[in-house]
Amino acid sequence: GLEVVIFERSLAVGGVWRENYAGFGAQVSREQYRFPELDDGWGEMDWYPTGKQLKAHCQAFVDKFGLSSSLRLGREVVRLRPLGGGGRWRISSRP
């Protein structure tokens, strides 16, 4: 298997929907933002979901697939450097 580490500059998941667009809605339909592996009441959301709905969908994905332990919240990636072959990287981050 692969070791996966997810860096997020903020202290919560949700990307741009967490803060920047929290009070706005998507400009494309919910089907284009949906994680198909996740059945979390997506069909009950607005056709053009709000930022709050999209943030909740992201958090539901993290919860369903147990990704919390792979998250490094509050860490900004400042440098990536490949380590030879094999797809391994040296990642430098800061709070």
Coordinates of N, CA, C and O in Angstrom, one line a residue:
G1 N 0.8 -1.2 0.0 CA 0.0 0.0 0.0 C 0.9 1.2 0.0 O 2.1 1.2 0.1
L2 N 0.2 2.3 -0.1 CA 0.8 3.6 -0.1 C 0.6 4.4 1.2 O -0.5 4.3 1.7
E3 N 1.5 5.1 1.6 CA 1.3 6.0 2.7 C 0.8 7.3 2.1 O 1.5 7.9 1.3
V4 N -0.3 7.8 2.6 CA -0.9 9.0 2.1 C -0.9 10.1 3.2 O -1.3 9.8 4.3
V5 N -0.4 11.2 2.9 CA -0.4 12.3 3.8 C -1.1 13.5 3.1 O -0.7 13.8 2.0
I6 N -2.1 14.1 3.8 CA -2.8 15.2 3.2 C -2.5 16.5 4.0 O -2.8 16.5 5.2
F7 N -2.0 17.5 3.3 CA -1.7 18.7 4.0 C -2.8 19.7 3.7 O -3.2 19.9 2.6
E8 N -3.2 20.5 4.8 CA -4.2 21.5 4.6 C -3.8 22.7 5.5 O -3.5 22.5 6.7
R9 N -3.6 23.8 4.9 CA -3.2 25.0 5.6 C -4.1 25.4 6.7 O -3.7 26.0 7.7
S10 N -5.4 25.2 6.5 CA -6.4 25.6 7.5 C -6.4 24.5 8.6 O -5.8 23.4 8.5
L11 N -7.2 24.8 9.7 CA -7.4 23.8 10.7 C -8.6 22.9 10.5 O -9.0 22.2 11.4
A12 N -9.2 23.0 9.3 CA -10.4 22.1 9.0 C -10.4 21.8 7.5 O -9.8 22.5 6.7
V13 N -11.0 20.7 7.2 CA -11.2 20.4 5.7 C -12.2 21.3 5.1 O -13.0 21.9 5.7
G14 N -12.2 21.3 3.8 CA -13.2 22.0 3.0 C -12.7 22.9 1.9 O -13.4 23.4 1.1
G15 N -11.4 23.1 1.9 CA -10.8 23.9 0.8 C -11.4 25.3 0.7 O -11.7 25.9 1.8
V16 N -11.5 25.7 -0.5 CA -12.0 27.1 -0.7 C -13.4 27.3 -0.1 O -13.9 28.4 0.2
W17 N -14.2 26.1 0.0 CA -15.6 26.2 0.5 C -15.6 26.4 2.0 O -16.6 26.9 2.6
R18 N -14.5 26.2 2.7 CA -14.5 26.4 4.2 C -14.6 27.8 4.6 O -15.3 28.2 5.5
E19 N -13.9 28.7 3.9 CA -13.8 30.1 4.3 C -14.2 31.1 3.2 O -15.1 31.9 3.3
N20 N -13.4 31.0 2.1 CA -13.5 32.0 1.1 C -14.9 32.1 0.4 O -15.4 33.1 0.1
Y21 N -15.5 30.9 0.3 CA -16.8 30.9 -0.4 C -17.9 30.3 0.5 O -18.9 29.8 0.0
A22 N -17.8 30.3 1.8 CA -18.7 29.7 2.7 C -20.1 30.2 2.5 O -21.1 29.5 2.6
G23 N -20.3 31.5 2.2 CA -21.6 32.1 2.0 C -22.1 32.1 0.6 O -23.2 32.6 0.4
F24 N -21.4 31.5 -0.3 CA -21.7 31.5 -1.7 C -22.1 30.1 -2.1 O -21.8 29.1 -1.4
G25 N -22.6 29.9 -3.3 CA -22.9 28.6 -3.9 C -22.0 28.3 -5.1 O -21.4 29.2 -5.6
A26 N -22.0 27.1 -5.5 CA -21.3 26.7 -6.7 C -22.0 27.2 -7.9 O -23.2 27.4 -7.9
Q27 N -21.2 27.4 -8.9 CA -21.7 27.9 -10.2 C -22.0 26.8 -11.2 O -22.4 27.0 -12.3
V28 N -21.7 25.6 -10.7 CA -22.0 24.4 -11.5 C -22.8 23.4 -10.7 O -22.9 23.6 -9.5
S29 N -23.4 22.4 -11.3 CA -24.3 21.6 -10.6 C -23.6 20.7 -9.6 O -22.4 20.4 -9.7
R30 N -24.4 20.2 -8.6 CA -23.8 19.3 -7.6 C -23.2 18.1 -8.1 O -22.3 17.5 -7.5
E31 N -23.6 17.6 -9.3 CA -23.1 16.4 -9.8 C -21.6 16.5 -10.2 O -20.9 15.6 -10.3
Q32 N -21.2 17.8 -10.5 CA -19.8 18.0 -10.8 C -18.9 18.1 -9.6 O -17.7 18.0 -9.8
Y33 N -19.4 18.2 -8.4 CA -18.6 18.3 -7.2 C -18.7 17.0 -6.4 O -18.0 16.9 -5.4
R34 N -19.6 16.2 -6.7 CA -19.9 15.0 -5.9 C -18.8 14.0 -5.9 O -18.2 13.7 -6.9
F35 N -18.5 13.4 -4.7 CA -17.6 12.2 -4.6 C -18.5 11.0 -4.8 O -19.4 10.7 -4.0
P36 N -18.4 10.3 -6.0 CA -19.3 9.2 -6.3 C -19.3 8.1 -5.3 O -20.2 7.3 -5.1
E37 N -18.2 7.9 -4.6 CA -18.1 6.9 -3.6 C -18.8 7.2 -2.3 O -18.9 6.3 -1.4
L38 N -19.4 8.3 -2.2 CA -20.0 8.8 -1.0 C -21.5 9.0 -1.2 O -21.9 9.8 -2.0
D39 N -22.3 8.4 -0.4 CA -23.7 8.6 -0.4 C -24.1 9.2 0.9 O -24.4 8.5 1.9
D40 N -24.1 10.5 0.9 CA -24.4 11.2 2.2 C -25.6 12.2 2.1 O -25.5 13.3 2.6
G41 N -26.6 11.8 1.3 CA -27.7 12.7 1.2 C -27.5 13.8 0.1 O -28.1 14.8 0.1
W42 N -26.5 13.5 -0.8 CA -26.1 14.5 -1.8 C -27.3 14.9 -2.6 O -27.5 16.1 -3.0
G43 N -28.2 14.0 -2.9 CA -29.4 14.3 -3.7 C -30.4 15.3 -3.0 O -31.2 15.9 -3.7
E44 N -30.2 15.5 -1.7 CA -31.1 16.4 -1.0 C -30.5 17.8 -1.0 O -31.1 18.7 -0.5
M45 N -29.3 18.0 -1.5 CA -28.6 19.3 -1.5 C -29.2 20.1 -2.6 O -29.8 19.6 -3.5
D46 N -29.0 21.4 -2.5 CA -29.4 22.3 -3.6 C -28.7 21.9 -4.9 O -27.6 21.3 -4.9
W47 N -29.4 22.1 -6.0 CA -28.8 21.8 -7.3 C -27.5 22.5 -7.5 O -26.5 21.9 -8.0
Y48 N -27.4 23.7 -7.0 CA -26.1 24.5 -7.0 C -25.8 24.6 -5.5 O -26.2 25.5 -4.8
P49 N -25.0 23.7 -4.9 CA -24.8 23.6 -3.5 C -24.2 24.9 -2.9 O -23.4 25.5 -3.6
T50 N -24.5 25.1 -1.7 CA -23.8 26.2 -1.0 C -22.4 25.8 -0.5 O -22.1 24.6 -0.5
G51 N -21.6 26.8 -0.2 CA -20.3 26.5 0.4 C -20.4 25.6 1.6 O -19.6 24.7 1.8
K52 N -21.4 25.9 2.4 CA -21.6 25.1 3.7 C -21.9 23.6 3.3 O -21.4 22.7 4.0
Q53 N -22.7 23.4 2.3 CA -23.0 22.0 1.9 C -21.8 21.3 1.3 O -21.6 20.1 1.6
L54 N -21.0 22.0 0.5 CA -19.8 21.4 0.0 C -18.7 21.1 1.0 O -18.1 20.1 1.0
K55 N -18.6 22.0 2.0 CA -17.7 21.7 3.1 C -18.1 20.5 3.9 O -17.3 19.6 4.2
A56 N -19.4 20.4 4.2 CA -19.9 19.2 4.9 C -19.7 17.9 4.1 O -19.4 16.9 4.6
H57 N -19.8 18.0 2.7 CA -19.6 16.8 1.9 C -18.1 16.4 2.0 O -17.8 15.2 2.1
C58 N -17.2 17.4 2.0 CA -15.8 17.0 2.1 C -15.5 16.4 3.5 O -14.8 15.4 3.6
Q59 N -16.1 16.9 4.5 CA -15.9 16.3 5.9 C -16.5 14.9 5.9 O -15.9 14.0 6.5
A60 N -17.6 14.7 5.3 CA -18.2 13.4 5.3 C -17.3 12.4 4.6 O -17.2 11.2 5.0
F61 N -16.6 12.8 3.5 CA -15.7 11.9 2.8 C -14.5 11.5 3.7 O -14.2 10.3 3.8
V62 N -14.0 12.5 4.5 CA -12.9 12.2 5.4 C -13.4 11.2 6.5 O -12.7 10.3 6.8
D63 N -14.6 11.5 7.0 CA -15.1 10.6 8.1 C -15.3 9.2 7.6 O -14.9 8.2 8.2
K64 N -16.0 9.0 6.4 CA -16.3 7.7 5.9 C -15.1 6.9 5.6 O -15.1 5.7 5.9
F65 N -14.0 7.5 5.1 CA -12.9 6.7 4.7 C -11.7 6.8 5.7 O -10.6 6.4 5.4
G66 N -12.0 7.3 6.9 CA -11.0 7.3 7.9 C -9.7 8.0 7.6 O -8.7 7.6 7.9
L67 N -9.9 9.2 7.0 CA -8.7 9.9 6.6 C -8.2 10.9 7.6 O -7.1 11.5 7.4
S68 N -8.8 11.0 8.7 CA -8.4 12.0 9.8 C -6.9 11.8 10.2 O -6.2 12.8 10.4
S69 N -6.5 10.5 10.3 CA -5.1 10.3 10.8 C -4.1 10.6 9.7 O -2.9 10.8 10.0
S70 N -4.6 10.8 8.4 CA -3.7 11.1 7.3 C -3.6 12.6 7.1 O -2.8 13.1 6.3
L71 N -4.4 13.4 7.8 CA -4.5 14.8 7.6 C -3.4 15.5 8.5 O -3.2 15.1 9.6
R72 N -2.8 16.5 7.9 CA -1.9 17.4 8.6 C -2.5 18.8 8.5 O -2.2 19.6 7.7
L73 N -3.5 19.1 9.4 CA -4.2 20.3 9.4 C -3.3 21.4 10.0 O -2.5 21.2 10.9
G74 N -3.5 22.6 9.5 CA -2.7 23.7 10.0 C -1.2 23.7 9.5 O -0.4 24.3 10.1
R75 N -1.0 23.0 8.4 CA 0.4 22.9 7.8 C 0.3 23.4 6.4 O -0.4 22.9 5.5
E76 N 1.2 24.3 6.0 CA 1.3 24.8 4.7 C 2.5 24.2 4.0 O 3.6 24.2 4.6
V77 N 2.4 23.6 2.9 CA 3.5 23.1 2.1 C 4.3 24.2 1.5 O 3.7 25.0 0.8
V78 N 5.6 24.2 1.7 CA 6.4 25.3 1.2 C 7.4 24.8 0.2 O 8.0 25.6 -0.6
R79 N 7.7 23.5 0.2 CA 8.6 23.0 -0.8 C 8.4 21.5 -1.0 O 8.1 20.8 0.0
L80 N 8.5 21.0 -2.2 CA 8.5 19.6 -2.6 C 9.8 19.3 -3.3 O 10.2 20.0 -4.2
R81 N 10.3 18.1 -3.0 CA 11.5 17.7 -3.7 C 11.5 16.2 -3.9 O 11.3 15.4 -3.0
P82 N 11.6 15.7 -5.2 CA 11.5 14.3 -5.4 C 12.8 13.6 -4.8 O 13.8 14.1 -4.8
L83 N 12.5 12.4 -4.3 CA 13.6 11.6 -3.7 C 13.9 10.4 -4.7 O 13.3 9.3 -4.5
G84 N 14.7 10.6 -5.7 CA 15.1 9.6 -6.6 C 13.8 9.1 -7.4 O 13.0 9.9 -7.7
G85 N 13.8 7.8 -7.6 CA 12.6 7.2 -8.2 C 11.6 6.7 -7.2 O 11.7 6.9 -6.0
G86 N 10.6 6.0 -7.7 CA 9.6 5.4 -6.8 C 8.5 6.3 -6.3 O 7.7 5.9 -5.5
G87 N 8.4 7.5 -6.8 CA 7.3 8.4 -6.4 C 7.4 8.9 -5.0 O 6.4 9.3 -4.4
R88 N 8.5 8.9 -4.4 CA 8.7 9.4 -3.0 C 9.1 10.9 -3.0 O 9.9 11.3 -3.9
W89 N 8.7 11.7 -2.1 CA 9.0 13.1 -2.0 C 9.4 13.5 -0.6 O 9.0 13.0 0.4
R90 N 10.3 14.5 -0.6 CA 10.6 15.2 0.6 C 9.7 16.5 0.7 O 9.7 17.3 -0.3
I91 N 8.9 16.6 1.7 CA 7.9 17.7 1.8 C 8.3 18.6 3.0 O 8.5 18.1 4.1
S92 N 8.5 19.8 2.7 CA 8.8 20.8 3.8 C 7.5 21.6 4.0 O 6.9 22.1 3.1
S93 N 7.1 21.7 5.3 CA 5.9 22.4 5.6 C 6.1 23.3 6.8 O 7.1 23.1 7.5
R94 N 5.2 24.2 7.0 CA 5.3 25.1 8.2 C 3.9 25.4 8.7 O 2.9 25.3 8.0
P95 N 3.8 25.7 10.0 CA 2.5 26.1 10.5 C 1.9 27.4 10.0 O 2.6 28.2 9.5

